[in-house]
Amino acid sequence: MKILIVEDDESLALAIAQILNEQKYQTEIAYNGEDGLDYALHDNYDLILLDIMLPKLDGFLLVKKLRQNKNNSPIIMLTAKDDIHSKITGLDSGADDYITKPFVKEELLARIRANARRQGDVIINTLSFCDLNLDLDTAILLSLIHISEPTRLLSIS
């Protein structure tokens, strides 16, 4: 899954990217709204994490512009603005979800998975090819070996 992070706080953006990279997500970072819009319009992202208070173009306007340009990537607003008006504005602008800072890492990851499911993506924990299966959680390669007795599952590390 490829995720765009639009966040002007460089240390926070890098921390979020590290969290996501540890979960095997690919990430790209834009540090202002104009760059975020440019990235999102010129590449395909499975999900966009978006701050509201950004230089050059705020998050509310960025979401509106993306939706006007038929960008259907799920957008999660990740922001310090925790008042109800900001939440309503963000969701009404076209965001799919809204999380306030500070956030809990596990909740962010769960919301990413939930928003990916809503878009029709199926997040699986196993990749399969022929009779090989790779468990993405454990990085164990499993092979189905056909013998005269019942099929056995072997673990190869």
Coordinates of N, CA and C in Angstrom, one line a residue:
M1 N 0.8 -1.2 0.0 CA 0.0 0.0 0.0 C 0.9 1.2 0.0
K2 N 0.6 2.2 -0.9 CA 1.3 3.4 -1.0 C 0.6 4.6 -0.3
I3 N 1.2 5.2 0.6 CA 0.6 6.3 1.4 C 1.3 7.6 1.2
L4 N 0.6 8.7 1.0 CA 1.1 10.0 0.9 C 0.9 10.7 2.3
I5 N 1.9 11.2 2.9 CA 1.8 12.0 4.1 C 2.0 13.4 3.8
V6 N 1.0 14.3 4.1 CA 1.1 15.7 3.9 C 1.1 16.3 5.3
E7 N 2.3 16.7 5.7 CA 2.5 17.2 7.1 C 3.7 18.2 7.1
D8 N 3.5 19.4 7.6 CA 4.6 20.4 7.6 C 5.6 20.2 8.7
D9 N 5.3 19.5 9.8 CA 6.2 19.3 10.9 C 7.1 18.1 10.4
E10 N 8.3 18.4 10.0 CA 9.2 17.4 9.4 C 9.5 16.2 10.4
S11 N 9.7 16.5 11.7 CA 10.0 15.4 12.6 C 8.7 14.5 12.7
L12 N 7.6 15.1 12.8 CA 6.3 14.3 12.9 C 6.1 13.5 11.6
A13 N 6.3 14.1 10.5 CA 6.1 13.4 9.2 C 7.1 12.2 9.1
L14 N 8.3 12.4 9.5 CA 9.3 11.3 9.4 C 8.9 10.2 10.4
A15 N 8.4 10.6 11.6 CA 8.0 9.6 12.6 C 6.8 8.7 12.1
I16 N 5.9 9.4 11.4 CA 4.7 8.7 10.9 C 5.2 7.8 9.8
A17 N 6.1 8.3 8.9 CA 6.6 7.4 7.8 C 7.3 6.2 8.4
Q18 N 8.0 6.4 9.5 CA 8.7 5.2 10.1 C 7.7 4.2 10.6
I19 N 6.7 4.7 11.3 CA 5.6 3.8 11.7 C 5.0 3.0 10.6
L20 N 4.7 3.7 9.5 CA 4.1 3.0 8.4 C 5.1 2.1 7.6
N21 N 6.3 2.5 7.5 CA 7.3 1.7 6.8 C 7.6 0.4 7.6
E22 N 7.5 0.5 8.9 CA 7.7 -0.7 9.7 C 6.5 -1.7 9.5
Q23 N 5.4 -1.2 9.0 CA 4.2 -2.1 8.7 C 4.2 -2.5 7.2
K24 N 5.3 -2.2 6.5 CA 5.5 -2.5 5.1 C 4.7 -1.7 4.2
Y25 N 4.3 -0.5 4.6 CA 3.7 0.5 3.7 C 4.7 1.3 3.0
Q26 N 4.5 1.7 1.8 CA 5.4 2.6 1.1 C 4.9 4.0 1.4
T27 N 5.8 4.9 1.7 CA 5.4 6.3 2.0 C 6.1 7.3 1.2
E28 N 5.5 8.4 1.0 CA 6.1 9.6 0.4 C 5.6 10.8 1.3
I29 N 6.4 11.8 1.4 CA 6.0 13.0 2.2 C 6.1 14.3 1.4
A30 N 5.0 15.1 1.7 CA 5.0 16.4 1.2 C 4.9 17.3 2.4
Y31 N 5.7 18.4 2.4 CA 5.7 19.3 3.6 C 4.9 20.5 3.5
N32 N 4.1 20.7 2.4 CA 3.2 21.8 2.3 C 2.0 21.4 1.4
G33 N 1.0 22.2 1.5 CA -0.3 21.8 0.7 C -0.1 21.8 -0.8
E34 N 0.6 22.8 -1.3 CA 0.8 22.8 -2.8 C 1.5 21.5 -3.3
D35 N 2.6 21.1 -2.6 CA 3.3 19.9 -2.9 C 2.5 18.7 -2.7
G36 N 1.7 18.7 -1.7 CA 0.8 17.6 -1.4 C -0.2 17.4 -2.6
L37 N -0.8 18.5 -3.0 CA -1.7 18.5 -4.1 C -1.0 18.0 -5.4
D38 N 0.2 18.5 -5.7 CA 0.9 18.0 -6.8 C 1.2 16.5 -6.8
Y39 N 1.7 16.1 -5.7 CA 2.0 14.6 -5.5 C 0.7 13.8 -5.8
A40 N -0.4 14.2 -5.1 CA -1.6 13.4 -5.2 C -2.2 13.4 -6.6
L41 N -2.0 14.5 -7.3 CA -2.6 14.6 -8.7 C -1.7 13.9 -9.7
H42 N -0.5 13.6 -9.4 CA 0.4 13.1 -10.4 C 0.9 11.7 -10.1
D43 N 0.4 11.1 -9.0 CA 0.7 9.7 -8.7 C -0.5 9.1 -8.1
N44 N -0.5 7.8 -8.0 CA -1.6 7.0 -7.4 C -1.2 6.6 -6.0
Y45 N -2.1 7.0 -5.0 CA -1.9 6.6 -3.6 C -3.1 5.8 -3.1
D46 N -2.8 4.8 -2.3 CA -3.9 4.0 -1.8 C -4.5 4.8 -0.6
L47 N -3.8 5.8 -0.1 CA -4.4 6.5 1.1 C -3.6 7.8 1.2
I48 N -4.2 8.8 1.7 CA -3.5 10.1 2.0 C -3.8 10.5 3.4
L49 N -2.7 10.8 4.2 CA -2.8 11.3 5.6 C -2.5 12.8 5.4
L50 N -3.4 13.6 5.9 CA -3.4 15.0 5.6 C -3.6 15.9 6.9
D51 N -2.6 16.8 7.1 CA -2.7 17.8 8.2 C -3.6 18.9 7.6
I52 N -4.2 19.7 8.5 CA -5.0 20.8 8.1 C -4.2 22.1 8.0
M53 N -3.4 22.4 9.0 CA -2.7 23.7 9.1 C -1.4 23.5 8.3
L54 N -1.4 23.8 7.0 CA -0.3 23.6 6.1 C 0.1 24.9 5.5
P55 N 1.4 25.1 5.2 CA 1.7 26.3 4.4 C 1.3 26.2 3.0
K56 N 1.1 27.3 2.3 CA 0.8 27.4 0.9 C -0.6 27.0 0.5
L57 N -1.2 26.0 1.1 CA -2.5 25.5 0.8 C -3.0 24.7 2.0
D58 N -4.1 25.1 2.7 CA -4.5 24.4 3.9 C -5.2 23.0 3.5
G59 N -5.3 22.2 4.5 CA -5.8 20.8 4.2 C -7.3 20.8 3.8
F60 N -8.1 21.7 4.2 CA -9.5 21.7 3.8 C -9.6 22.0 2.3
L61 N -8.8 23.0 1.8 CA -8.9 23.3 0.4 C -8.2 22.2 -0.4
L62 N -7.2 21.6 0.1 CA -6.5 20.5 -0.6 C -7.5 19.4 -0.8
V63 N -8.2 19.0 0.2 CA -9.2 17.9 0.0 C -10.2 18.3 -1.1
K64 N -10.7 19.5 -1.0 CA -11.7 19.9 -2.0 C -11.2 19.9 -3.4
K65 N -9.9 20.3 -3.6 CA -9.3 20.3 -4.9 C -9.1 18.9 -5.4
L66 N -8.7 18.0 -4.5 CA -8.5 16.6 -4.9 C -9.8 16.0 -5.3
R67 N -10.9 16.2 -4.6 CA -12.2 15.6 -4.9 C -12.7 16.3 -6.2
Q68 N -12.5 17.6 -6.4 CA -12.9 18.2 -7.7 C -12.2 17.6 -8.9
N69 N -11.0 17.1 -8.7 CA -10.2 16.5 -9.7 C -10.4 15.0 -9.8
K70 N -11.5 14.5 -9.2 CA -11.8 13.1 -9.2 C -10.8 12.2 -8.6
N71 N -10.0 12.7 -7.6 CA -9.1 11.8 -6.9 C -9.9 11.1 -5.8
N72 N -10.0 9.8 -5.9 CA -10.8 9.0 -4.9 C -10.0 8.3 -3.8
S73 N -8.7 8.7 -3.7 CA -7.9 8.1 -2.6 C -8.6 8.4 -1.3
P74 N -8.6 7.4 -0.4 CA -9.1 7.7 0.9 C -8.2 8.7 1.6
I75 N -8.8 9.6 2.3 CA -8.1 10.7 2.9 C -8.4 10.7 4.4
I76 N -7.4 10.6 5.2 CA -7.6 10.7 6.7 C -6.9 12.0 7.1
M77 N -7.7 12.9 7.7 CA -7.1 14.1 8.2 C -6.5 13.8 9.6
L78 N -5.3 14.2 9.8 CA -4.5 13.9 11.0 C -4.0 15.3 11.5
T79 N -4.7 15.8 12.5 CA -4.5 17.2 12.8 C -4.7 17.5 14.3
A80 N -4.1 18.6 14.7 CA -4.3 19.1 16.1 C -5.6 19.8 16.3
K81 N -6.3 20.1 15.2 CA -7.6 20.9 15.4 C -8.6 19.9 15.8
D82 N -9.0 20.0 17.1 CA -9.9 19.0 17.7 C -11.3 19.5 18.0
D83 N -11.6 20.7 17.5 CA -12.9 21.3 17.7 C -13.9 20.7 16.7
I84 N -15.2 20.6 17.1 CA -16.2 20.0 16.3 C -16.4 20.6 14.9
H85 N -16.2 22.0 14.9 CA -16.4 22.7 13.6 C -15.3 22.2 12.6
S86 N -14.1 22.0 13.0 CA -13.0 21.6 12.1 C -13.3 20.2 11.7
K87 N -13.7 19.3 12.6 CA -14.0 17.9 12.2 C -15.1 17.9 11.1
I88 N -16.2 18.7 11.4 CA -17.3 18.7 10.4 C -16.8 19.3 9.1
T89 N -16.0 20.3 9.1 CA -15.5 21.0 7.9 C -14.6 20.0 7.1
G90 N -13.8 19.3 7.8 CA -12.9 18.3 7.2 C -13.6 17.2 6.5
L91 N -14.6 16.6 7.2 CA -15.4 15.5 6.6 C -16.3 16.0 5.5
D92 N -16.9 17.2 5.6 CA -17.7 17.7 4.6 C -16.9 18.2 3.4
S93 N -15.6 18.5 3.6 CA -14.8 18.8 2.4 C -14.4 17.7 1.6
G94 N -14.6 16.4 2.1 CA -14.3 15.3 1.3 C -13.4 14.3 2.0
A95 N -13.0 14.5 3.2 CA -12.1 13.6 3.9 C -13.0 12.4 4.3
D96 N -12.3 11.2 4.4 CA -13.0 10.0 4.8 C -13.0 9.7 6.3
D97 N -12.0 10.3 6.9 CA -11.8 10.1 8.4 C -11.1 11.2 9.0
Y98 N -11.1 11.3 10.3 CA -10.5 12.5 11.0 C -9.9 12.0 12.3
I99 N -8.6 12.2 12.5 CA -8.0 11.8 13.7 C -7.3 13.0 14.3
T100 N -7.4 13.2 15.6 CA -6.7 14.4 16.2 C -5.4 13.9 16.8
K101 N -4.5 14.9 16.8 CA -3.2 14.7 17.5 C -3.3 15.2 18.9
P102 N -2.6 14.6 19.8 CA -1.7 13.4 19.6 C -2.6 12.2 19.3
F103 N -2.0 11.2 18.6 CA -2.8 10.0 18.3 C -2.0 8.8 18.8
V104 N -2.8 7.7 18.9 CA -2.2 6.4 19.3 C -1.8 5.6 18.0
K105 N -0.6 5.2 17.9 CA -0.1 4.5 16.7 C -1.1 3.3 16.3
E106 N -1.5 2.5 17.2 CA -2.4 1.4 16.9 C -3.7 1.9 16.3
E107 N -4.3 3.0 16.8 CA -5.5 3.5 16.2 C -5.3 4.0 14.8
L108 N -4.2 4.7 14.6 CA -3.9 5.2 13.2 C -3.8 4.0 12.2
L109 N -3.1 3.0 12.6 CA -3.0 1.8 11.7 C -4.3 1.1 11.5
A110 N -5.1 1.0 12.5 CA -6.5 0.4 12.4 C -7.3 1.2 11.4
R111 N -7.3 2.6 11.5 CA -8.1 3.4 10.7 C -7.6 3.4 9.2
I112 N -6.3 3.2 9.0 CA -5.7 3.0 7.7 C -6.3 1.7 7.1
R113 N -6.3 0.7 7.8 CA -6.8 -0.6 7.3 C -8.3 -0.5 7.0
A114 N -9.0 0.2 7.9 CA -10.5 0.3 7.7 C -10.8 1.1 6.5
N115 N -10.1 2.2 6.3 CA -10.3 3.1 5.1 C -9.9 2.4 3.8
A116 N -8.9 1.5 3.9 CA -8.5 0.8 2.7 C -9.6 -0.2 2.3
R117 N -10.2 -0.9 3.4 CA -11.3 -1.8 3.1 C -12.5 -1.1 2.4
R118 N -12.8 0.1 2.9 CA -13.9 0.8 2.3 C -13.7 1.1 0.8
Q119 N -12.5 1.2 0.4 CA -12.2 1.4 -1.0 C -12.2 0.2 -1.9
G120 N -12.5 -1.0 -1.3 CA -12.5 -2.2 -2.0 C -11.2 -3.0 -2.0
D121 N -10.2 -2.4 -1.4 CA -8.9 -3.1 -1.3 C -9.1 -4.1 -0.2
V122 N -8.6 -5.3 -0.5 CA -8.6 -6.4 0.5 C -7.2 -6.5 1.1
I123 N -7.0 -6.2 2.4 CA -5.8 -6.3 3.0 C -5.6 -7.7 3.5
I124 N -4.6 -8.4 2.9 CA -4.4 -9.8 3.3 C -3.1 -9.9 4.0
N125 N -2.9 -11.0 4.8 CA -1.7 -11.2 5.5 C -0.8 -12.3 4.8
T126 N -1.3 -12.8 3.7 CA -0.6 -13.8 3.0 C -0.5 -13.5 1.5
L127 N 0.6 -13.6 0.9 CA 0.8 -13.6 -0.5 C 1.0 -15.0 -1.1
S128 N 0.3 -15.3 -2.2 CA 0.4 -16.7 -2.7 C 0.8 -16.6 -4.2
F129 N 1.6 -17.6 -4.5 CA 2.0 -17.8 -5.9 C 2.2 -19.3 -6.1
C130 N 1.4 -19.9 -7.0 CA 1.5 -21.3 -7.2 C 1.3 -22.0 -5.9
D131 N 2.2 -22.8 -5.4 CA 2.1 -23.5 -4.2 C 3.0 -22.9 -3.1
L132 N 3.4 -21.6 -3.3 CA 4.1 -20.9 -2.2 C 3.2 -19.9 -1.6
N133 N 3.4 -19.8 -0.3 CA 2.6 -18.8 0.5 C 3.6 -18.0 1.4
L134 N 3.5 -16.7 1.4 CA 4.4 -15.9 2.3 C 3.5 -15.2 3.3
D135 N 3.7 -15.5 4.6 CA 3.0 -14.9 5.7 C 3.6 -13.5 5.9
L136 N 2.9 -12.5 5.7 CA 3.4 -11.1 5.8 C 3.6 -10.7 7.2
D137 N 2.9 -11.3 8.2 CA 3.1 -10.9 9.6 C 4.4 -11.5 10.1
T138 N 4.7 -12.7 9.7 CA 5.9 -13.4 10.3 C 7.0 -13.5 9.3
A139 N 6.8 -13.2 8.1 CA 7.8 -13.3 7.0 C 8.3 -14.8 6.8
I140 N 7.4 -15.7 7.1 CA 7.7 -17.1 6.9 C 7.1 -17.6 5.6
L141 N 8.0 -18.2 4.8 CA 7.6 -18.8 3.5 C 7.1 -20.2 3.7
L142 N 5.9 -20.4 3.3 CA 5.2 -21.7 3.4 C 5.1 -22.3 2.0
S143 N 5.4 -23.6 1.9 CA 5.3 -24.3 0.7 C 4.4 -25.5 0.8
L144 N 3.5 -25.7 -0.1 CA 2.6 -26.9 -0.1 C 3.3 -27.9 -0.9
I145 N 3.8 -29.0 -0.3 CA 4.5 -30.0 -1.1 C 3.5 -31.2 -1.2
H146 N 3.3 -31.6 -2.4 CA 2.4 -32.7 -2.7 C 3.1 -34.1 -2.6
I147 N 2.7 -34.9 -1.7 CA 3.3 -36.2 -1.6 C 2.1 -37.2 -1.6
S148 N 2.4 -38.5 -1.6 CA 1.4 -39.5 -1.7 C 0.4 -39.5 -0.5
E149 N 1.0 -39.1 0.7 CA 0.1 -38.9 1.9 C -0.6 -37.6 1.8
P150 N -1.4 -37.2 2.8 CA -2.0 -35.9 2.8 C -1.0 -34.8 2.7
T151 N -1.4 -33.7 2.1 CA -0.5 -32.5 1.9 C 0.0 -32.0 3.2
R152 N 1.3 -31.7 3.3 CA 1.9 -31.2 4.5 C 2.4 -29.8 4.3
L153 N 2.3 -29.0 5.3 CA 2.7 -27.6 5.3 C 4.1 -27.5 5.9
L154 N 5.1 -27.0 5.2 CA 6.5 -26.9 5.8 C 6.8 -25.4 5.9
S155 N 7.5 -25.1 6.9 CA 8.0 -23.7 7.2 C 9.4 -23.6 6.8
I156 N 9.7 -22.7 6.0 CA 11.1 -22.4 5.6 C 11.4 -21.0 6.0
S157 N 12.5 -20.8 6.7 CA 12.9 -19.4 7.1 C 14.1 -18.9 6.4

